[in-house]
């Protein structure tokens, strides 16, 4: 009843709007801005946010909302807020004018509220610093609109048409560089739209359990793919709460796990989570299929395919044991996985593209026999951790750093079976992570890992010339994995880690540090 719909027009910040709204206790869903109107059927949003985007509204093929959208919003009684490109699109569609700006505005900018009483700003004050990112600007408003704020350069920064419930911001309120942006969003949602903050993790849990019970028949069985990570563990615990012992968990050793990962994870499952888990060693099969493969997308798809083969075989084994074949497969797919793996529906890839195929989203074969249950696919990582806490998953498990489904395959650049790359990487990664834990930094970092590079360099070790491998270290801070900053280690820590790696891992004579944020890079190297 208090849904906020985000129409995505390709901005790198769209997911942030989704998150900011949720942080205010309101359910928000992100869909393609160009999706057909039929895909919105049945939704009754209280507010719709039109996101920013990299295009000019004048560019050929520039994305636009579907015909009839404004009537849909009016019929739902929804307030519409255009942000940056979204504001320009709203203005142009309604008969206003947008032109290339005489002075383009990028980065920090002061704006001044010019209207004596503004629905958008309420009592926020006359002046605030915001984050601009636009080359075009609105030069003529549609009939009935009012300018309520301008930049210090004179550009229109905010507009509103209270009667028709249309609003626009030429800047990004969702980013931290707009310090009062959250207050603007809060005021818009609660005071302007009259939305209630009624979205809570307990409600999500209750709804998901209800959904699973209605989906899975009383005599049907379900397989859950456990990776040892937070996502699959929370998903398994949730489904176990819904259907009990008809859930059969399987942990697959695909030959791409970290140092002693299988032993550590199985011990945790048995002692702390009390989940019934079968461990399957399929390492030889996976590595055989990956031999000689260097393309990262191909590696992900091979791994996704082989996982399904293992699950199908496990389902057949269970059928012989319990007399009934499992029909469903549970996976811990998250919202960022969905966003990164698939272009928005109906986009025709005109304004968004696949960043990478996550093995449990874009890497699944079309002829898969098992039907998917993905209870977390609309949640971000921090929301999953909150859900796990409600489900009494141990805190130590919830704080584990994310580990990619394809495992070390995306941390060995190129052929994962070449030489002893996997073994070298396991040793380096173990030293790095243990050093982080020993320094008390583990909980400050979202994710940390090592990468094996297909590069050899000249070095001097033990008074002898060496020609050995290069490894990279990466550590980031993040809220949800959609954007990230590299973690700034103190120099003594790095000196100590590099010394331990070069002295203890045979075949490594050079260590480099990845200091790239996301964007422009992704978290993983492949």
CSV table of N, CA and C in Angstrom, one decimal, residues 420 424 428 451-472 497-512:
chain,number,residue,atom,x,y,z
A,420,UNK,N,49.9,-23.9,-11.1
A,420,UNK,CA,49.4,-24.1,-9.7
A,420,UNK,C,48.7,-22.8,-9.3
A,424,UNK,N,48.4,-21.3,-5.3
A,424,UNK,CA,49.1,-20.1,-5.0
A,424,UNK,C,48.1,-19.1,-4.5
A,428,UNK,N,47.9,-17.2,-0.7
A,428,UNK,CA,48.0,-15.7,-0.6
A,428,UNK,C,46.8,-15.1,0.1
A,451,UNK,N,44.0,-11.7,-5.9
A,451,UNK,CA,43.8,-12.1,-7.3
A,451,UNK,C,45.1,-12.6,-7.9
A,452,UNK,N,45.0,-13.7,-8.6
A,452,UNK,CA,46.2,-14.2,-9.3
A,452,UNK,C,46.2,-13.7,-10.7
A,453,UNK,N,47.3,-13.0,-11.0
A,453,UNK,CA,47.5,-12.4,-12.4
A,453,UNK,C,48.3,-13.3,-13.3
A,454,UNK,N,47.9,-13.4,-14.6
A,454,UNK,CA,48.7,-14.2,-15.5
A,454,UNK,C,49.9,-13.5,-16.0
A,455,UNK,N,50.7,-13.0,-15.0
A,455,UNK,CA,51.9,-12.2,-15.3
A,455,UNK,C,53.0,-12.7,-14.5
A,456,UNK,N,54.2,-12.8,-15.1
A,456,UNK,CA,55.4,-13.1,-14.3
A,456,UNK,C,56.4,-12.0,-14.4
A,457,UNK,N,57.1,-11.7,-13.3
A,457,UNK,CA,58.0,-10.6,-13.3
A,457,UNK,C,59.4,-11.0,-12.7
A,458,UNK,N,60.4,-10.3,-13.0
A,458,UNK,CA,61.7,-10.6,-12.5
A,458,UNK,C,61.8,-10.1,-11.1
A,459,UNK,N,62.5,-10.9,-10.2
A,459,UNK,CA,62.7,-10.5,-8.8
A,459,UNK,C,64.0,-11.1,-8.3
A,460,UNK,N,64.3,-10.8,-7.1
A,460,UNK,CA,65.5,-11.3,-6.4
A,460,UNK,C,65.1,-11.8,-5.1
A,461,UNK,N,65.3,-13.2,-4.9
A,461,UNK,CA,64.9,-13.8,-3.7
A,461,UNK,C,66.0,-14.8,-3.3
A,462,UNK,N,66.6,-14.6,-2.1
A,462,UNK,CA,67.7,-15.5,-1.7
A,462,UNK,C,68.9,-15.3,-2.6
A,463,UNK,N,69.2,-14.0,-2.9
A,463,UNK,CA,70.4,-13.7,-3.8
A,463,UNK,C,70.3,-14.3,-5.2
A,464,UNK,N,69.1,-14.8,-5.5
A,464,UNK,CA,69.0,-15.4,-6.9
A,464,UNK,C,67.9,-14.7,-7.7
A,465,UNK,N,68.1,-14.7,-9.0
A,465,UNK,CA,67.1,-14.1,-9.9
A,465,UNK,C,65.9,-15.0,-10.0
A,466,UNK,N,64.7,-14.4,-9.8
A,466,UNK,CA,63.5,-15.2,-10.0
A,466,UNK,C,62.6,-14.7,-11.1
A,467,UNK,N,61.8,-15.5,-11.6
A,467,UNK,CA,60.8,-15.1,-12.6
A,467,UNK,C,59.5,-15.7,-12.2
A,468,UNK,N,58.8,-14.9,-11.3
A,468,UNK,CA,57.6,-15.5,-10.6
A,468,UNK,C,56.4,-14.7,-10.8
A,469,UNK,N,55.3,-15.2,-10.2
A,469,UNK,CA,54.0,-14.6,-10.4
A,469,UNK,C,53.7,-13.3,-9.6
A,470,UNK,N,52.7,-12.6,-10.1
A,470,UNK,CA,52.3,-11.3,-9.5
A,470,UNK,C,50.9,-11.6,-8.9
A,471,UNK,N,50.6,-11.2,-7.7
A,471,UNK,CA,49.3,-11.3,-7.1
A,471,UNK,C,48.8,-9.9,-6.7
A,472,UNK,N,47.5,-9.6,-6.8
A,472,UNK,CA,47.0,-8.4,-6.4
A,472,UNK,C,46.1,-8.5,-5.1
A,497,UNK,N,52.2,-7.5,5.4
A,497,UNK,CA,51.4,-8.5,4.6
A,497,UNK,C,52.3,-8.9,3.3
A,498,UNK,N,52.8,-8.0,2.7
A,498,UNK,CA,53.7,-8.3,1.5
A,498,UNK,C,54.9,-9.1,1.8
A,499,UNK,N,55.5,-8.9,3.0
A,499,UNK,CA,56.6,-9.6,3.4
A,499,UNK,C,56.2,-11.1,3.7
A,500,UNK,N,55.0,-11.3,4.4
A,500,UNK,CA,54.6,-12.6,4.7
A,500,UNK,C,54.3,-13.4,3.4
A,501,UNK,N,53.7,-12.7,2.4
A,501,UNK,CA,53.3,-13.4,1.2
A,501,UNK,C,54.5,-13.8,0.4
A,502,UNK,N,55.4,-12.9,0.2
A,502,UNK,CA,56.6,-13.2,-0.6
A,502,UNK,C,57.6,-14.2,0.1
A,503,UNK,N,57.5,-14.3,1.5
A,503,UNK,CA,58.4,-15.2,2.2
A,503,UNK,C,57.8,-16.6,2.3
A,504,UNK,N,56.4,-16.7,2.2
A,504,UNK,CA,55.8,-17.9,2.5
A,504,UNK,C,55.1,-18.6,1.3
A,505,UNK,N,54.9,-17.9,0.3
A,505,UNK,CA,54.2,-18.5,-0.9
A,505,UNK,C,55.2,-18.7,-2.0
A,506,UNK,N,55.6,-19.9,-2.3
A,506,UNK,CA,56.5,-20.2,-3.4
A,506,UNK,C,55.9,-19.8,-4.7
A,507,UNK,N,56.7,-19.1,-5.5
A,507,UNK,CA,56.2,-18.7,-6.9
A,507,UNK,C,55.6,-17.3,-7.0
A,508,UNK,N,55.7,-16.5,-5.9
A,508,UNK,CA,55.2,-15.1,-5.9
A,508,UNK,C,56.4,-14.2,-5.5
A,509,UNK,N,56.7,-13.2,-6.4
A,509,UNK,CA,57.7,-12.3,-6.1
A,509,UNK,C,57.3,-10.8,-6.2
A,510,UNK,N,56.0,-10.6,-6.4
A,510,UNK,CA,55.5,-9.2,-6.5
A,510,UNK,C,54.1,-9.2,-6.1
A,511,UNK,N,53.7,-8.2,-5.3
A,511,UNK,CA,52.4,-7.9,-4.8
A,511,UNK,C,52.0,-6.5,-5.1
A,512,UNK,N,50.8,-6.4,-5.7
A,512,UNK,CA,50.3,-5.1,-6.1
A,512,UNK,C,48.9,-4.8,-5.3
